[in-house]
Tab-separated table of C-alpha atoms and ligand atoms in Angstrom:
chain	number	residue	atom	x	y	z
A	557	UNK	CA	99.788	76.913	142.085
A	558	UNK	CA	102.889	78.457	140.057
A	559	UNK	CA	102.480	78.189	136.012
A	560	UNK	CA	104.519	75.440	134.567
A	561	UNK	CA	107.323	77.025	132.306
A	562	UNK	CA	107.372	77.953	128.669
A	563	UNK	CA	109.030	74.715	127.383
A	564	UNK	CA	112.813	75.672	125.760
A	565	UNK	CA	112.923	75.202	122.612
A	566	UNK	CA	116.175	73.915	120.410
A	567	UNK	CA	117.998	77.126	119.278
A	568	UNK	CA	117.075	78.183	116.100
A	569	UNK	CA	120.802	78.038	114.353
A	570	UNK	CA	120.428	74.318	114.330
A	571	UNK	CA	117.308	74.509	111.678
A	572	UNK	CA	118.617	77.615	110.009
A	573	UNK	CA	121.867	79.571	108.587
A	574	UNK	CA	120.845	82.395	108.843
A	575	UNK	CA	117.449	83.842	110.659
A	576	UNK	CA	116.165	85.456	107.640
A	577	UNK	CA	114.935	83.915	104.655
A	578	UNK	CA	118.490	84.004	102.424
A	579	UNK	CA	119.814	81.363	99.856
A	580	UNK	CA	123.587	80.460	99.665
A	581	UNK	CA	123.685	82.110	96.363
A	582	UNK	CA	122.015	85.166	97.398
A	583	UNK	CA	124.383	85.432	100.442
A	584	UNK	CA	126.901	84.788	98.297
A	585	UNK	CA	126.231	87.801	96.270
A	586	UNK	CA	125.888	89.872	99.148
A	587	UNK	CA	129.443	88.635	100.335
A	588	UNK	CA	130.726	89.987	97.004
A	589	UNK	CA	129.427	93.404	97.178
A	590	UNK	CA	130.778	93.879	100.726
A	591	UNK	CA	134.552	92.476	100.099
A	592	UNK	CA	135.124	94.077	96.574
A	593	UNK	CA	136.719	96.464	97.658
A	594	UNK	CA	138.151	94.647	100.155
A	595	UNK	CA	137.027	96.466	103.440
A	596	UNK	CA	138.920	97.342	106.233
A	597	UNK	CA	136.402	96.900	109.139
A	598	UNK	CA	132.920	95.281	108.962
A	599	UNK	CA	129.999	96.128	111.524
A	600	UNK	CA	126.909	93.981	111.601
A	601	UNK	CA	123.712	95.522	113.689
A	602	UNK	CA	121.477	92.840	114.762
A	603	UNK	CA	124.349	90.513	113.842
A	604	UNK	CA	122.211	87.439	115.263
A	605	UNK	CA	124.593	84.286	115.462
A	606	UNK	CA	126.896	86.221	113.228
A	607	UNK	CA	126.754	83.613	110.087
A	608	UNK	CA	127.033	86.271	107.270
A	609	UNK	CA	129.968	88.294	109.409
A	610	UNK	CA	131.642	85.607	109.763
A	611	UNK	CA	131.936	85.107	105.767
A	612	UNK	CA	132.168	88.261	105.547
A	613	UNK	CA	135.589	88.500	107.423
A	614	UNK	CA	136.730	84.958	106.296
A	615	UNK	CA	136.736	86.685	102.689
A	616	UNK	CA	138.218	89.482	103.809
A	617	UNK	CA	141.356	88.594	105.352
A	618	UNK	CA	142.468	91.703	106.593
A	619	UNK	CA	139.484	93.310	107.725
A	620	UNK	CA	138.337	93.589	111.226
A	621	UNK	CA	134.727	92.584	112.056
A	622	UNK	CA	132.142	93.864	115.162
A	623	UNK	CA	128.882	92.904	115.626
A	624	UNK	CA	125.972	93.016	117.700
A	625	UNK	CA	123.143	91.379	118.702
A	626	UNK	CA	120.470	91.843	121.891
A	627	UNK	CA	120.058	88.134	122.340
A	628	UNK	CA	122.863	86.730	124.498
A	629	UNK	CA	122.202	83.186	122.943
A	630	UNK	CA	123.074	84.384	119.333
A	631	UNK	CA	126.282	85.695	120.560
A	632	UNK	CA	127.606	82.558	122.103
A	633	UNK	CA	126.856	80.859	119.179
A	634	UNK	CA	128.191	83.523	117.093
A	635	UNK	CA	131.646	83.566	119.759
A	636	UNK	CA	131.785	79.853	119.221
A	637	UNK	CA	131.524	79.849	115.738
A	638	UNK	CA	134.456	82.811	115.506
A	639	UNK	CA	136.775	80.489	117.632
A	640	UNK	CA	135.594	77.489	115.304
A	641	UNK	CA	136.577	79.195	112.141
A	642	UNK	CA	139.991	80.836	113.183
A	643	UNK	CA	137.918	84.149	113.480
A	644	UNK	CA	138.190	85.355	117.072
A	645	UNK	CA	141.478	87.969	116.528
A	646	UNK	CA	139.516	89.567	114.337
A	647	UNK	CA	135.884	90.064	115.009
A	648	UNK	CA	134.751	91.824	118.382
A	649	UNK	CA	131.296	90.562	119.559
A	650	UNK	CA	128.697	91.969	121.772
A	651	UNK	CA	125.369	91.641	123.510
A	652	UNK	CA	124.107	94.670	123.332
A	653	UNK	CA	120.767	96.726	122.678
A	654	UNK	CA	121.838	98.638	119.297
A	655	UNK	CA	121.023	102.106	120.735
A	656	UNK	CA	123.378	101.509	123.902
A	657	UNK	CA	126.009	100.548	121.644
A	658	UNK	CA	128.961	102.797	121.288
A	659	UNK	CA	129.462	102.647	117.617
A	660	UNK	CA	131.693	104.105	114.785
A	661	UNK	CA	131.254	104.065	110.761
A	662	UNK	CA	132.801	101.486	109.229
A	663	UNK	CA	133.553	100.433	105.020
A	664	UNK	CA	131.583	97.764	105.295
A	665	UNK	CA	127.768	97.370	107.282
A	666	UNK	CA	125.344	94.769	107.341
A	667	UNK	CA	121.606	95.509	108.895
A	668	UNK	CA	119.006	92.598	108.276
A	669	UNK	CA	116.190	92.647	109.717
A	670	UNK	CA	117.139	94.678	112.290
A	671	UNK	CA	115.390	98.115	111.979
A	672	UNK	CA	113.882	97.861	115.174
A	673	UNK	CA	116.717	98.907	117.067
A	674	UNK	CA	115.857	102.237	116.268
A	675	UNK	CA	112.523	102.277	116.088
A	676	UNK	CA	109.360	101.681	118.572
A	677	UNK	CA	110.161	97.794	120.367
A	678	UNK	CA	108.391	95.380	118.014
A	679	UNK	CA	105.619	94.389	120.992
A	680	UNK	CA	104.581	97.797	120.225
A	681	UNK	CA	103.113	96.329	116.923
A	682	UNK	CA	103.723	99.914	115.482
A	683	UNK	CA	105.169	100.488	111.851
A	684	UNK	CA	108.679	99.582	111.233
A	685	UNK	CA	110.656	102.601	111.583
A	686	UNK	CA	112.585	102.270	108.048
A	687	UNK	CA	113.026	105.922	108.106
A	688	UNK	CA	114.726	106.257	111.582
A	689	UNK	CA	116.983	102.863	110.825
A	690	UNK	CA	118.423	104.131	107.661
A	691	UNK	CA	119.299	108.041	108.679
A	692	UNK	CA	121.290	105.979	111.743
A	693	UNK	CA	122.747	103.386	108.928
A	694	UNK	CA	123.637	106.323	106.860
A	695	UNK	CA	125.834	107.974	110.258
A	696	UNK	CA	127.704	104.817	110.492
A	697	UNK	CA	128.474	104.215	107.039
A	698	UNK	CA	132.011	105.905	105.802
A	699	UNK	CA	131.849	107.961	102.790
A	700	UNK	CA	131.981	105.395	100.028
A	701	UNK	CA	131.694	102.391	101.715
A	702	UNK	CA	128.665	99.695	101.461
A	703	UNK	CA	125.431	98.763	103.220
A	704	UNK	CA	123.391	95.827	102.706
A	705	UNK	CA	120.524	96.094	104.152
A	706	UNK	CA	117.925	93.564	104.680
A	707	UNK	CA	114.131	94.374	105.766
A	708	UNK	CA	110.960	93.041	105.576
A	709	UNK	CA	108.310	94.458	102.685
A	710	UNK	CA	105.445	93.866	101.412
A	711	UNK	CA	105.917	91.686	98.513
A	712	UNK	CA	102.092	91.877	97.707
A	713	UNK	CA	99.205	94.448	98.996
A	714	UNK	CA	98.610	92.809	102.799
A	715	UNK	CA	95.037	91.735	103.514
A	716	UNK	CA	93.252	90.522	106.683
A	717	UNK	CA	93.979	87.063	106.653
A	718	UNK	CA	98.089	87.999	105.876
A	719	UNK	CA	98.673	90.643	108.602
A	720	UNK	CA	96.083	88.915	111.324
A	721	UNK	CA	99.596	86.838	112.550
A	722	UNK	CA	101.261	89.621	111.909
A	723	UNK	CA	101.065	92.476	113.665
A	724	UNK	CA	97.342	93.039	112.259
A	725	UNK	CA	98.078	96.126	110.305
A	726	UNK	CA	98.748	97.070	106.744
A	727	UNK	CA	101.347	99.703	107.456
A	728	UNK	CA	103.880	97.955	109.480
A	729	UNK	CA	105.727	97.311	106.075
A	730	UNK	CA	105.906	99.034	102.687
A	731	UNK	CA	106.604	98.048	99.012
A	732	UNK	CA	109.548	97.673	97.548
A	733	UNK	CA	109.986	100.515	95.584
A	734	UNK	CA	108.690	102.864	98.623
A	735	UNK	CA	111.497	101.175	100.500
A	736	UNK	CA	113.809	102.015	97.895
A	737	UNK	CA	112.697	105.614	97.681
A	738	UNK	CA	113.467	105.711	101.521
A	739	UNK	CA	116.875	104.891	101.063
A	740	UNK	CA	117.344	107.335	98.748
A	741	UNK	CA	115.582	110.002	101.054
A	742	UNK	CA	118.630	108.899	103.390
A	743	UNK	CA	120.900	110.027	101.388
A	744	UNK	CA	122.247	106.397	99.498
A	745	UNK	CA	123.547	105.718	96.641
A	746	UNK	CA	121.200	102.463	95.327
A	747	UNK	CA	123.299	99.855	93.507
A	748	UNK	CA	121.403	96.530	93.773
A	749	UNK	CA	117.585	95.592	94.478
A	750	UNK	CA	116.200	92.228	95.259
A	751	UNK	CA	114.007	90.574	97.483
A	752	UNK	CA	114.030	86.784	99.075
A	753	UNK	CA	111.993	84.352	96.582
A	754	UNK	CA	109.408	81.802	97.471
A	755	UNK	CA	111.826	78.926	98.004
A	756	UNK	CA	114.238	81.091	100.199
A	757	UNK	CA	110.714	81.543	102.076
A	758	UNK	CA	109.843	78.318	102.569
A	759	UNK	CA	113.021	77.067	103.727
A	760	UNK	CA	113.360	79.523	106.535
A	761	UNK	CA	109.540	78.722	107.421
A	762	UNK	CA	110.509	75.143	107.587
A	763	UNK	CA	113.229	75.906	109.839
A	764	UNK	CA	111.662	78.285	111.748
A	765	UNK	CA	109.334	75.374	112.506
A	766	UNK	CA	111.875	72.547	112.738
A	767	UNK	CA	112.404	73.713	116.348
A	768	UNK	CA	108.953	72.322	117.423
A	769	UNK	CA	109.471	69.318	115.629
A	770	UNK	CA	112.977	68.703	117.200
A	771	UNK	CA	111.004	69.118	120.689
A	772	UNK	CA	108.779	66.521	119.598
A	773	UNK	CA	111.165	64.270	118.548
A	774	UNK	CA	113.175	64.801	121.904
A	775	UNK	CA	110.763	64.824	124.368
A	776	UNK	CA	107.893	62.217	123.459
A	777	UNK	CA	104.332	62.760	122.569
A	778	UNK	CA	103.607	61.925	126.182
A	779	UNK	CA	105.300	64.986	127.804
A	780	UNK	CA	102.506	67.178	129.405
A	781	UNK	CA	103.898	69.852	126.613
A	782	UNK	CA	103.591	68.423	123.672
A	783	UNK	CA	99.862	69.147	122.571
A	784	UNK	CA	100.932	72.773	123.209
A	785	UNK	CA	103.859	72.418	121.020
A	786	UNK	CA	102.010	70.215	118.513
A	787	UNK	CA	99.251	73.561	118.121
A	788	UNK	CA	102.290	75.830	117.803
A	789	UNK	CA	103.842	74.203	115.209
A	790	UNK	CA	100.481	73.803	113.369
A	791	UNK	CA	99.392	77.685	113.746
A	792	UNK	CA	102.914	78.474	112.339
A	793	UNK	CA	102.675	76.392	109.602
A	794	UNK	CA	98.794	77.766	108.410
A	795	UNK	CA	100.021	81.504	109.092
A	796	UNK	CA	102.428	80.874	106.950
A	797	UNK	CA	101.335	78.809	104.341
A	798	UNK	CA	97.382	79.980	104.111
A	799	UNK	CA	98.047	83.411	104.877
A	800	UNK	CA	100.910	85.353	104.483
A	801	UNK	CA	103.025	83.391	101.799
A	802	UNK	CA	104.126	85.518	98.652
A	803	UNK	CA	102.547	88.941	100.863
A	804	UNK	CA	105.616	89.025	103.928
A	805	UNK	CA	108.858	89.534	101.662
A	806	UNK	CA	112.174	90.406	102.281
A	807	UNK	CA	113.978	92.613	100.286
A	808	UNK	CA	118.036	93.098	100.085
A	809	UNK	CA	119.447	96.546	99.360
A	810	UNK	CA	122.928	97.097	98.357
A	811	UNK	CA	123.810	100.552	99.205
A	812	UNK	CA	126.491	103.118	98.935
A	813	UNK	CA	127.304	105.465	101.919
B	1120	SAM	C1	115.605	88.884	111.854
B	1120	SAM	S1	116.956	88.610	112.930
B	1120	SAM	C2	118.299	88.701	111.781
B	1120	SAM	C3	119.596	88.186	112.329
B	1120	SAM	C4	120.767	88.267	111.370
B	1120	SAM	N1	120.982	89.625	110.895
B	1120	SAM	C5	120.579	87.336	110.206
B	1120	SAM	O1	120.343	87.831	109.104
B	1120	SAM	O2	120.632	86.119	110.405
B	1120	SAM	C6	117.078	90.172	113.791
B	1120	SAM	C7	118.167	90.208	114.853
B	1120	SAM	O3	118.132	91.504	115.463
B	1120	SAM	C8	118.351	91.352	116.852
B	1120	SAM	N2	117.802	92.525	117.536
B	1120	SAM	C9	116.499	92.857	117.671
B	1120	SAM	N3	116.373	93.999	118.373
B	1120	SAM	C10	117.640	94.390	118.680
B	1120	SAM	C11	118.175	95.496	119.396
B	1120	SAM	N4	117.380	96.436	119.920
B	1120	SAM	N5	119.513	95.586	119.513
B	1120	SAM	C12	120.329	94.639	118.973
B	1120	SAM	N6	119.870	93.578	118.297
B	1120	SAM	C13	118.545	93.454	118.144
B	1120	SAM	C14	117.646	90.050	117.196
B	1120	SAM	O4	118.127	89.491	118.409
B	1120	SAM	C15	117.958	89.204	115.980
B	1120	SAM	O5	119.141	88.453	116.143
């Protein structure tokens, strides 16, 4: 008897903007600090489906953009989106793993939630590799130019119940301030330190979860896959709001190379 499939799910960019847990204004913000100065090429690692690039280049007229992404999904999306927005002369993008890619520094580099590609794969449920991401983020930074960088923290000491859907351990993140003091170690320049808020939380939550609900909604609640989807939905929803609400953050850096 072969297994039925894993049921596909609607891609996540049509519940979300962006797949971390980031406010217009606080994008906005971001946007700021990488065009002023105005940059002259833009490189986003783990660039998903290339929604802050994108604005990126759009207020930056003149700049160049690249960015990569693992997931050969996000980067149709992202290609689409490029075309869709007058874009594609001027941004270059690419499935591939970050450590196979053949990069060069840039004035302008975005990283959010993306440390992985240069640490241990995240199945390994080992701690994130902060150290390791920013000494590469430093390399491909030019002298003077900007890094925001985007990573998930501990906004509040973990306990059981909060890292149990996680990756059950308390040092797979740190604090904010022992993030900071990492980027320093890498040799940045810290301008600007903030870190997602509760509603920014709970609006990428919801969308995160809007993808089993759109399933629903498509496929009936007779389909032989929808008690399955119903429970996923449901354990998403408790991990998130019983558990690890207010102790998973997100923290923005803005950085100088
Ligand atoms: C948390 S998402 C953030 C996406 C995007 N930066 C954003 O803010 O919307 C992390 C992204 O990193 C990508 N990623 C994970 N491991 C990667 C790797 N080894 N090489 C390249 N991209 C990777 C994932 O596919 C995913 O799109």
């Amino acid at each position: 008897m072969t297994a039925n499939p894993e049921p596909e799910l609607p891609p996540l960019h049509e519940s979300l903007t962006w797949l971390t847990p980031l406010s217009e204004a606080r994008a906005a913000a971001l946007i700021a600090f990488l065009t002023e100065p105005a940059p002259a090429d833009v490189l986003d690692l783990g660039c998903g489906w290339g929604e802050l690039l994108l604005r990126v280049l759009a207020a930056a007229p003149r700049a160049r953009g690249r960015g990569i992404d693992s997931a050969p999904a996000s980067i149709s999306r992202a290609v689409q989106q490029a075309r869709a927005r007058g874009l594609a002369e001027r941004v270059e993008l690419e499935v591939v793993p970050g450590r196979d890619a053949d990069l060069t520094p840039a004035d302008a580099v975005i990283c959010i939630g993306a440390s992985q590609i240069w640490g241990p794969p995240v199945e390994e449920a080992q701690p994130l590799d902060y150290a390791a991401a920013l000494q590469a983020l430093r390399q491909l930074v030019r002298p003077g130019g900007r890094l925001v960088y985007g990573e998930a923290i501990w906004s509040a000491p973990p306990h059981p119940a909060a890292t149990a859907p996680l990756s059950g351990r308390d040092d797979e993140f740190v604090t904010l301030d022992a993030l900071v003091e990492l980027t320093r170690e890498a040799g940045f320049e810290v301008l600007r330190v903030d870190q997602a808020d509760l509603d920014e939380w709970d609006v990428f939550e919801a969308g995160f979860r809007d993808r089993f609900t759109r399933w629903l909604a498509a496929h009936g609640d007779d389909d032989p896959a929808a008690p399955a989807i119903r429970d996923r939905h449901e354990q998403q929803r408790a991990a998130y709001e019983e558990d690890y609400r207010g102790v998973l953050g997100m923290a923005y850096l803005c950085l100088c190379g």
